[in-house]
CSV table of C-alpha atoms and ligand atoms in Angstrom, one decimal:
chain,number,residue,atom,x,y,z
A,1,UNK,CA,0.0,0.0,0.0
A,2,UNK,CA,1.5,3.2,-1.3
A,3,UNK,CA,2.2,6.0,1.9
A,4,UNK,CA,0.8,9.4,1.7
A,5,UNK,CA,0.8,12.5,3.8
A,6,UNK,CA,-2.4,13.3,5.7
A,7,UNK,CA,-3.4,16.8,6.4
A,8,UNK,CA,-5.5,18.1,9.0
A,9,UNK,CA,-6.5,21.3,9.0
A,10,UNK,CA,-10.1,22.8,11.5
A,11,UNK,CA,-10.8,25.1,13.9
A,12,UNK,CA,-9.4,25.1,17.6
A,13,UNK,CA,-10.8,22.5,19.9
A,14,UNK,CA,-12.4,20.5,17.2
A,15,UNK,CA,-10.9,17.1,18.2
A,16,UNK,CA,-7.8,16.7,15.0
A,17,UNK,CA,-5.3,15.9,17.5
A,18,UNK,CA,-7.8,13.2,18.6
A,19,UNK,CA,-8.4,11.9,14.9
A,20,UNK,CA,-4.8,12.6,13.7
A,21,UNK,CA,-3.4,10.2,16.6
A,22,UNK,CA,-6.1,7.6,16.2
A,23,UNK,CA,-5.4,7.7,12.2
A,24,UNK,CA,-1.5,7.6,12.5
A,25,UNK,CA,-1.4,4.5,15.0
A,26,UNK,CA,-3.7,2.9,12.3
A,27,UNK,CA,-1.7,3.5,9.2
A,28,UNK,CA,1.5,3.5,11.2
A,29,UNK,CA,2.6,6.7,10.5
A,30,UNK,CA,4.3,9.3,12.6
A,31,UNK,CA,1.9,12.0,14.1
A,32,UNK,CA,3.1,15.6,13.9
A,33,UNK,CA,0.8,18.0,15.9
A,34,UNK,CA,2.2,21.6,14.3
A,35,UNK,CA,0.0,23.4,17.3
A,36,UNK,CA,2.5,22.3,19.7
A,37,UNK,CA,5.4,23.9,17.3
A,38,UNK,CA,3.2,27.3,17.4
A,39,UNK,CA,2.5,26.5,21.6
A,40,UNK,CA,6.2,25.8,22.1
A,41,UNK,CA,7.5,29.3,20.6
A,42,UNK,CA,4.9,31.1,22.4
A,43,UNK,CA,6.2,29.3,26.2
A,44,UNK,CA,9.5,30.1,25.0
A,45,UNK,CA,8.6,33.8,24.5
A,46,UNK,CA,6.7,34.0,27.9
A,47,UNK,CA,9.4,32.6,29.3
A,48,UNK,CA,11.9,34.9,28.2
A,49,UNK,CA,9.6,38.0,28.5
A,50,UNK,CA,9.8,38.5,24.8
A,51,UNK,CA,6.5,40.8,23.6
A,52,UNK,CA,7.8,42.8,20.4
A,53,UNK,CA,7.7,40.8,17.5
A,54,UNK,CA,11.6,41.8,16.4
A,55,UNK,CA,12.5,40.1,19.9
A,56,UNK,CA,10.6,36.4,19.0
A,57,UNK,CA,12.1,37.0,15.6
A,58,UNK,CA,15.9,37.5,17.1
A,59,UNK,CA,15.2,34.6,18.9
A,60,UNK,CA,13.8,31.8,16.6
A,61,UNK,CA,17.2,30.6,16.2
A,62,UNK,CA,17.5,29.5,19.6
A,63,UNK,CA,14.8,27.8,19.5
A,64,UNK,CA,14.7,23.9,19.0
A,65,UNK,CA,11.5,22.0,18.9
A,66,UNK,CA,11.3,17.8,19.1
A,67,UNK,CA,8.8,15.3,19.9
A,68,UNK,CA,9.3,12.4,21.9
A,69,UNK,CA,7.2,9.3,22.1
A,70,UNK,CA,6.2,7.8,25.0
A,71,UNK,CA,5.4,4.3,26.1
A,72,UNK,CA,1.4,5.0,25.8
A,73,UNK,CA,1.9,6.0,21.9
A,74,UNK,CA,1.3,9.9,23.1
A,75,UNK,CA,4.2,12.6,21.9
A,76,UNK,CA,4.9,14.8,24.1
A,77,UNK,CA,6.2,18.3,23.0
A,78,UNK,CA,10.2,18.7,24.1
A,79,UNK,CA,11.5,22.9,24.5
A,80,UNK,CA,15.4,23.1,24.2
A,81,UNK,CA,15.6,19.2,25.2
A,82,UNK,CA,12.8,19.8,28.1
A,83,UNK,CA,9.7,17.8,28.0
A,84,UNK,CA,7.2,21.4,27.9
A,85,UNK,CA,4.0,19.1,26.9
A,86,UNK,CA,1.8,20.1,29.9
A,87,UNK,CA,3.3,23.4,30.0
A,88,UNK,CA,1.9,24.4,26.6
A,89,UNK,CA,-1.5,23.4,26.8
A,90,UNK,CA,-2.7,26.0,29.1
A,91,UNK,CA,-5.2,28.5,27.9
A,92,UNK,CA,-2.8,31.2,28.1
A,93,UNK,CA,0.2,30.1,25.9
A,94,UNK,CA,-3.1,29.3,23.6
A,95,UNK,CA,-3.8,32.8,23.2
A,96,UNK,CA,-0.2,33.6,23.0
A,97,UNK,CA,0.8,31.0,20.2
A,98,UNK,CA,-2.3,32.2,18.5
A,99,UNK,CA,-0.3,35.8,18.5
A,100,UNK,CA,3.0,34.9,17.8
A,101,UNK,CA,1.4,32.3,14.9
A,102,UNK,CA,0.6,35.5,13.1
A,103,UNK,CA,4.4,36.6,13.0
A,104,UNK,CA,5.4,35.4,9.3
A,105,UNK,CA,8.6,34.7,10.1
A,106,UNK,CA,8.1,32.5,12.6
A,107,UNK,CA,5.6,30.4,10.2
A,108,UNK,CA,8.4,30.2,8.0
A,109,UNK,CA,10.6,29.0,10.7
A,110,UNK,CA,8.0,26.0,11.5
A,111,UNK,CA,6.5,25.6,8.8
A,112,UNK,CA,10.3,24.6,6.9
A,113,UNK,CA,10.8,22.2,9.7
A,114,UNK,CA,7.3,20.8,9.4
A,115,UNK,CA,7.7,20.0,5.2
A,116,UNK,CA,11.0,18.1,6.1
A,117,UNK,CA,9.4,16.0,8.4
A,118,UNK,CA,7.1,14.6,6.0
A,119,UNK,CA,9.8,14.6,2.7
A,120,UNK,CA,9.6,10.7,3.5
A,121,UNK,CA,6.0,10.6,3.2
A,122,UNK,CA,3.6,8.1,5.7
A,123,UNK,CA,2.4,11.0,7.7
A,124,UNK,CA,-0.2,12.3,9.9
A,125,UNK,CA,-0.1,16.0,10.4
A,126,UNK,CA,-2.6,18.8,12.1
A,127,UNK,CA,-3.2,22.9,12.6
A,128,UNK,CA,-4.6,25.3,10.3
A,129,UNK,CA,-2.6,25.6,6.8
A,130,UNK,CA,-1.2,21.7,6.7
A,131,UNK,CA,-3.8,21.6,3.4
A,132,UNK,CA,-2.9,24.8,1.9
A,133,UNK,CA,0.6,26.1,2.3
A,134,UNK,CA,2.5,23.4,4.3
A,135,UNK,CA,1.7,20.6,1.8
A,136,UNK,CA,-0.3,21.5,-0.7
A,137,UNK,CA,-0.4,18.5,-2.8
A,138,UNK,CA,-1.1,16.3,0.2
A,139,UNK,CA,-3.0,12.9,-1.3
A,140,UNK,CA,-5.5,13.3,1.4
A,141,UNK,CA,-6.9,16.7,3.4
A,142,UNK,CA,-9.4,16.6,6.0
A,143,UNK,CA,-11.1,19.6,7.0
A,144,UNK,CA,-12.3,19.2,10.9
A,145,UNK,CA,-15.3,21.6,11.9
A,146,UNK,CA,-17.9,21.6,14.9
A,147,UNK,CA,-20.1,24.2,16.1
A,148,UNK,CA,-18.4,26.8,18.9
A,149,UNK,CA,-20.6,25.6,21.7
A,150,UNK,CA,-19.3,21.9,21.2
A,151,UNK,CA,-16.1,23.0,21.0
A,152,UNK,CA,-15.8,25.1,24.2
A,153,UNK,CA,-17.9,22.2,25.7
A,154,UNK,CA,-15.0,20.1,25.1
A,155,UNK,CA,-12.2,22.4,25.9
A,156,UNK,CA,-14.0,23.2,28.6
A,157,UNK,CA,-14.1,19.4,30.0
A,158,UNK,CA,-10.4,18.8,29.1
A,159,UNK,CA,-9.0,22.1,31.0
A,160,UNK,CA,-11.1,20.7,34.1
A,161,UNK,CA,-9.3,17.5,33.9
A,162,UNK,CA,-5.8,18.7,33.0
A,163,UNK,CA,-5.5,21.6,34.9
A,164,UNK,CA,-8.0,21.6,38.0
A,165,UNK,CA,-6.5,24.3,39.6
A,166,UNK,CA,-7.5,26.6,36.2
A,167,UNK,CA,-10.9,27.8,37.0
A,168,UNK,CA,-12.5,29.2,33.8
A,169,UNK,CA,-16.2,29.2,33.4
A,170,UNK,CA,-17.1,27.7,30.7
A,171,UNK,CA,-19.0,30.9,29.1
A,172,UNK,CA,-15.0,32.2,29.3
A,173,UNK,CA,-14.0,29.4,27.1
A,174,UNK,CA,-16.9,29.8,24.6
A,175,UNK,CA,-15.8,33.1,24.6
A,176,UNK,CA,-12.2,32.1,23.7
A,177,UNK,CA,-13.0,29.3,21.5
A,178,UNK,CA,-15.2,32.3,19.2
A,179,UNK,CA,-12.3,34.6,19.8
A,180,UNK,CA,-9.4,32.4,18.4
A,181,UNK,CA,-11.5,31.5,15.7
A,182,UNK,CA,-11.5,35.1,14.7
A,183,UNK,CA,-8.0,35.4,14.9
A,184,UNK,CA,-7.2,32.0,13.0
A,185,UNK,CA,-9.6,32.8,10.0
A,186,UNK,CA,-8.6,36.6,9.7
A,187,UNK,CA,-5.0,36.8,10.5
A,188,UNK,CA,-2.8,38.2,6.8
A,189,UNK,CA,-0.2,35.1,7.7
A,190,UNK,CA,-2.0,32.0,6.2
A,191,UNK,CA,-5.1,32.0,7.8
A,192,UNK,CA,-7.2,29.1,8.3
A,193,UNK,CA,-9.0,27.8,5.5
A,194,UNK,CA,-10.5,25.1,4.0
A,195,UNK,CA,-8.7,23.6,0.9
A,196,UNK,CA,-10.4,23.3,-2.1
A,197,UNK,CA,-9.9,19.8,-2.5
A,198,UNK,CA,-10.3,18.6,1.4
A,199,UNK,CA,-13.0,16.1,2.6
A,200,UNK,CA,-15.2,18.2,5.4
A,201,UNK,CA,-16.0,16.4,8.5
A,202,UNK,CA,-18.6,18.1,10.4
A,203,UNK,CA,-17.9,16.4,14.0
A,204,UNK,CA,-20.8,18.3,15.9
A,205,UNK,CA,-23.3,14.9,16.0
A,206,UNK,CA,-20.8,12.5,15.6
A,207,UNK,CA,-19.1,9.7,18.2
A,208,UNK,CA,-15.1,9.3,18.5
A,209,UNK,CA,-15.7,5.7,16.8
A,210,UNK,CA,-17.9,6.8,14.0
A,211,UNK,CA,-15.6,9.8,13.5
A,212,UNK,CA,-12.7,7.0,13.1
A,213,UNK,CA,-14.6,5.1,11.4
A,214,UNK,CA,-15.7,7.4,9.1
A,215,UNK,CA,-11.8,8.5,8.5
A,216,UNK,CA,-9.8,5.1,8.1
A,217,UNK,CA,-12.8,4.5,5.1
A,218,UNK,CA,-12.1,7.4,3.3
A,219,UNK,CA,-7.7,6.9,3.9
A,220,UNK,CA,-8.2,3.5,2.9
A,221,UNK,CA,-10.2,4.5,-0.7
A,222,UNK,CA,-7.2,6.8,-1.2
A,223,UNK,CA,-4.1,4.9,-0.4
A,224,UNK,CA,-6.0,1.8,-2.3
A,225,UNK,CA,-5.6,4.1,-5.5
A,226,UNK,CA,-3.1,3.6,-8.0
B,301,DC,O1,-4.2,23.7,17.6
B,301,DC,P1,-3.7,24.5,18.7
B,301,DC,O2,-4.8,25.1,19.5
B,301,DC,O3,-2.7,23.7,19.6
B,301,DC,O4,-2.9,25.7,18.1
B,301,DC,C1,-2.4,26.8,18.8
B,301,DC,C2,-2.4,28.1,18.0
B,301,DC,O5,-1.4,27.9,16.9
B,301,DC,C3,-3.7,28.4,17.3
B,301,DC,O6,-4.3,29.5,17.7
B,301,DC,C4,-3.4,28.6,15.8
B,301,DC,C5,-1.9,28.4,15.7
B,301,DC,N1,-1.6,27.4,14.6
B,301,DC,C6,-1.3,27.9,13.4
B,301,DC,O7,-1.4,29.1,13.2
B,301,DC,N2,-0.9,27.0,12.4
B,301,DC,C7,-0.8,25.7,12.6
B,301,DC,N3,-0.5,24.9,11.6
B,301,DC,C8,-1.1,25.2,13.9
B,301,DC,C9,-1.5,26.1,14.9
């Protein structure tokens, strides 16, 4: 069976890392989740106290982002060598990697490393332009969507779980999940949208497994073509 590059491109909070890791274990591929890139330059910046945009710039070089596998089959995000993965997924270096992924240069910076991780091919990747400027001529795009209110529901659930101590209501996360939707689709720097040619995959009313489901049948019609 012939390996292809899968991109996954959707709104925030719309369950592609979820579909992306289920749909790399199955074909065996490696599972990039370019958030995490955008996530990891934004701690770094926070951490370093870096606001202007000329500073993050200066700095890219310094900068050196890897994944590691772990025993359960999840990757967690490593910062200069340091495992950052619960570190980035707060809803503040959310907001902030939604700034700094408006910074061209710093796309350019990722999104150079993100095309020579899949010059080999048999590869699952996710964010917002993996369809339309990362790789283009993917053989199969997915375009994840749900409705804002089942999004922040979800978000909502997951920051409860992850980070107890973070007490958001959930009428704060509805009203993040509409603002970095705003920001994603209206940002000059390759902002979200949907590729001409990518399958949509309306998630609102739909179960993990008939998500899945629904996914490994269309991957398997492509990678079964000539
Ligand atoms: O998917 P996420 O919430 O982890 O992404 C964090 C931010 O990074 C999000 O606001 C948009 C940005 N991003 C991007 O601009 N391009 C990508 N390929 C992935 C993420």
């Amino acid at each position: 069976m012939k390996k292809i590059i899968v991109a996954i491109d959707g709104y925030s909070s719309c369950g592609k890392s979820t579909i992306a890791r289920q749909l790399a274990a199955y074909a065996g591929y490696r599972y990039i989740d370019t958030g995490a890139m955008y996530r990891a330059v934004a701690l770094f910046a926070l951490r370093h106290g870096l606001s202007a945009d000329a500073g993050i710039i200066a700095a890219l070089p310094l900068v050196h982002i890897d994944f590691a596998p772990q025993p359960d089959g999840i990757q967690h995000t490593l910062l200069n060598g340091q495992d950052v993965e619960k570190d980035i997924r707060t809803l503040d270096v959310g907001n902030r990697a939604s700034q700094v992924s408006q910074i061209r240069e710093v796309r350019q910076f990722l999104v150079e490393q993100q095309q020579a991780m899949g010059r080999d091919k048999g590869i699952v990747m996710d964010g917002r332009d993996i369809g339309t400027v990362v790789f283009p001529e993917a053989e199969l795009k997915l375009f994840l969507t749900a409705s804002p209110e089942v999004r922040a529901e979800r978000r909502y659930r997951e920051l409860l779980e992850k980070n107890g101590a973070e007490t958001l209501s959930y009428e704060e996360v509805l009203h993040d999940v509409n603002d970095r939707d705003y920001r994603d689709t209206h940002r000059a720097e390759s902002p979200l949208r949907q590729a001409e040619d990518a399958v949509v995959v309306d998630n609102s009313q739909l179960s993990r497994d008939g998500q899945f489901a629904l996914v490994c049948d269309i991957f398997n019609q492509r990678t079964a073509q000539p």
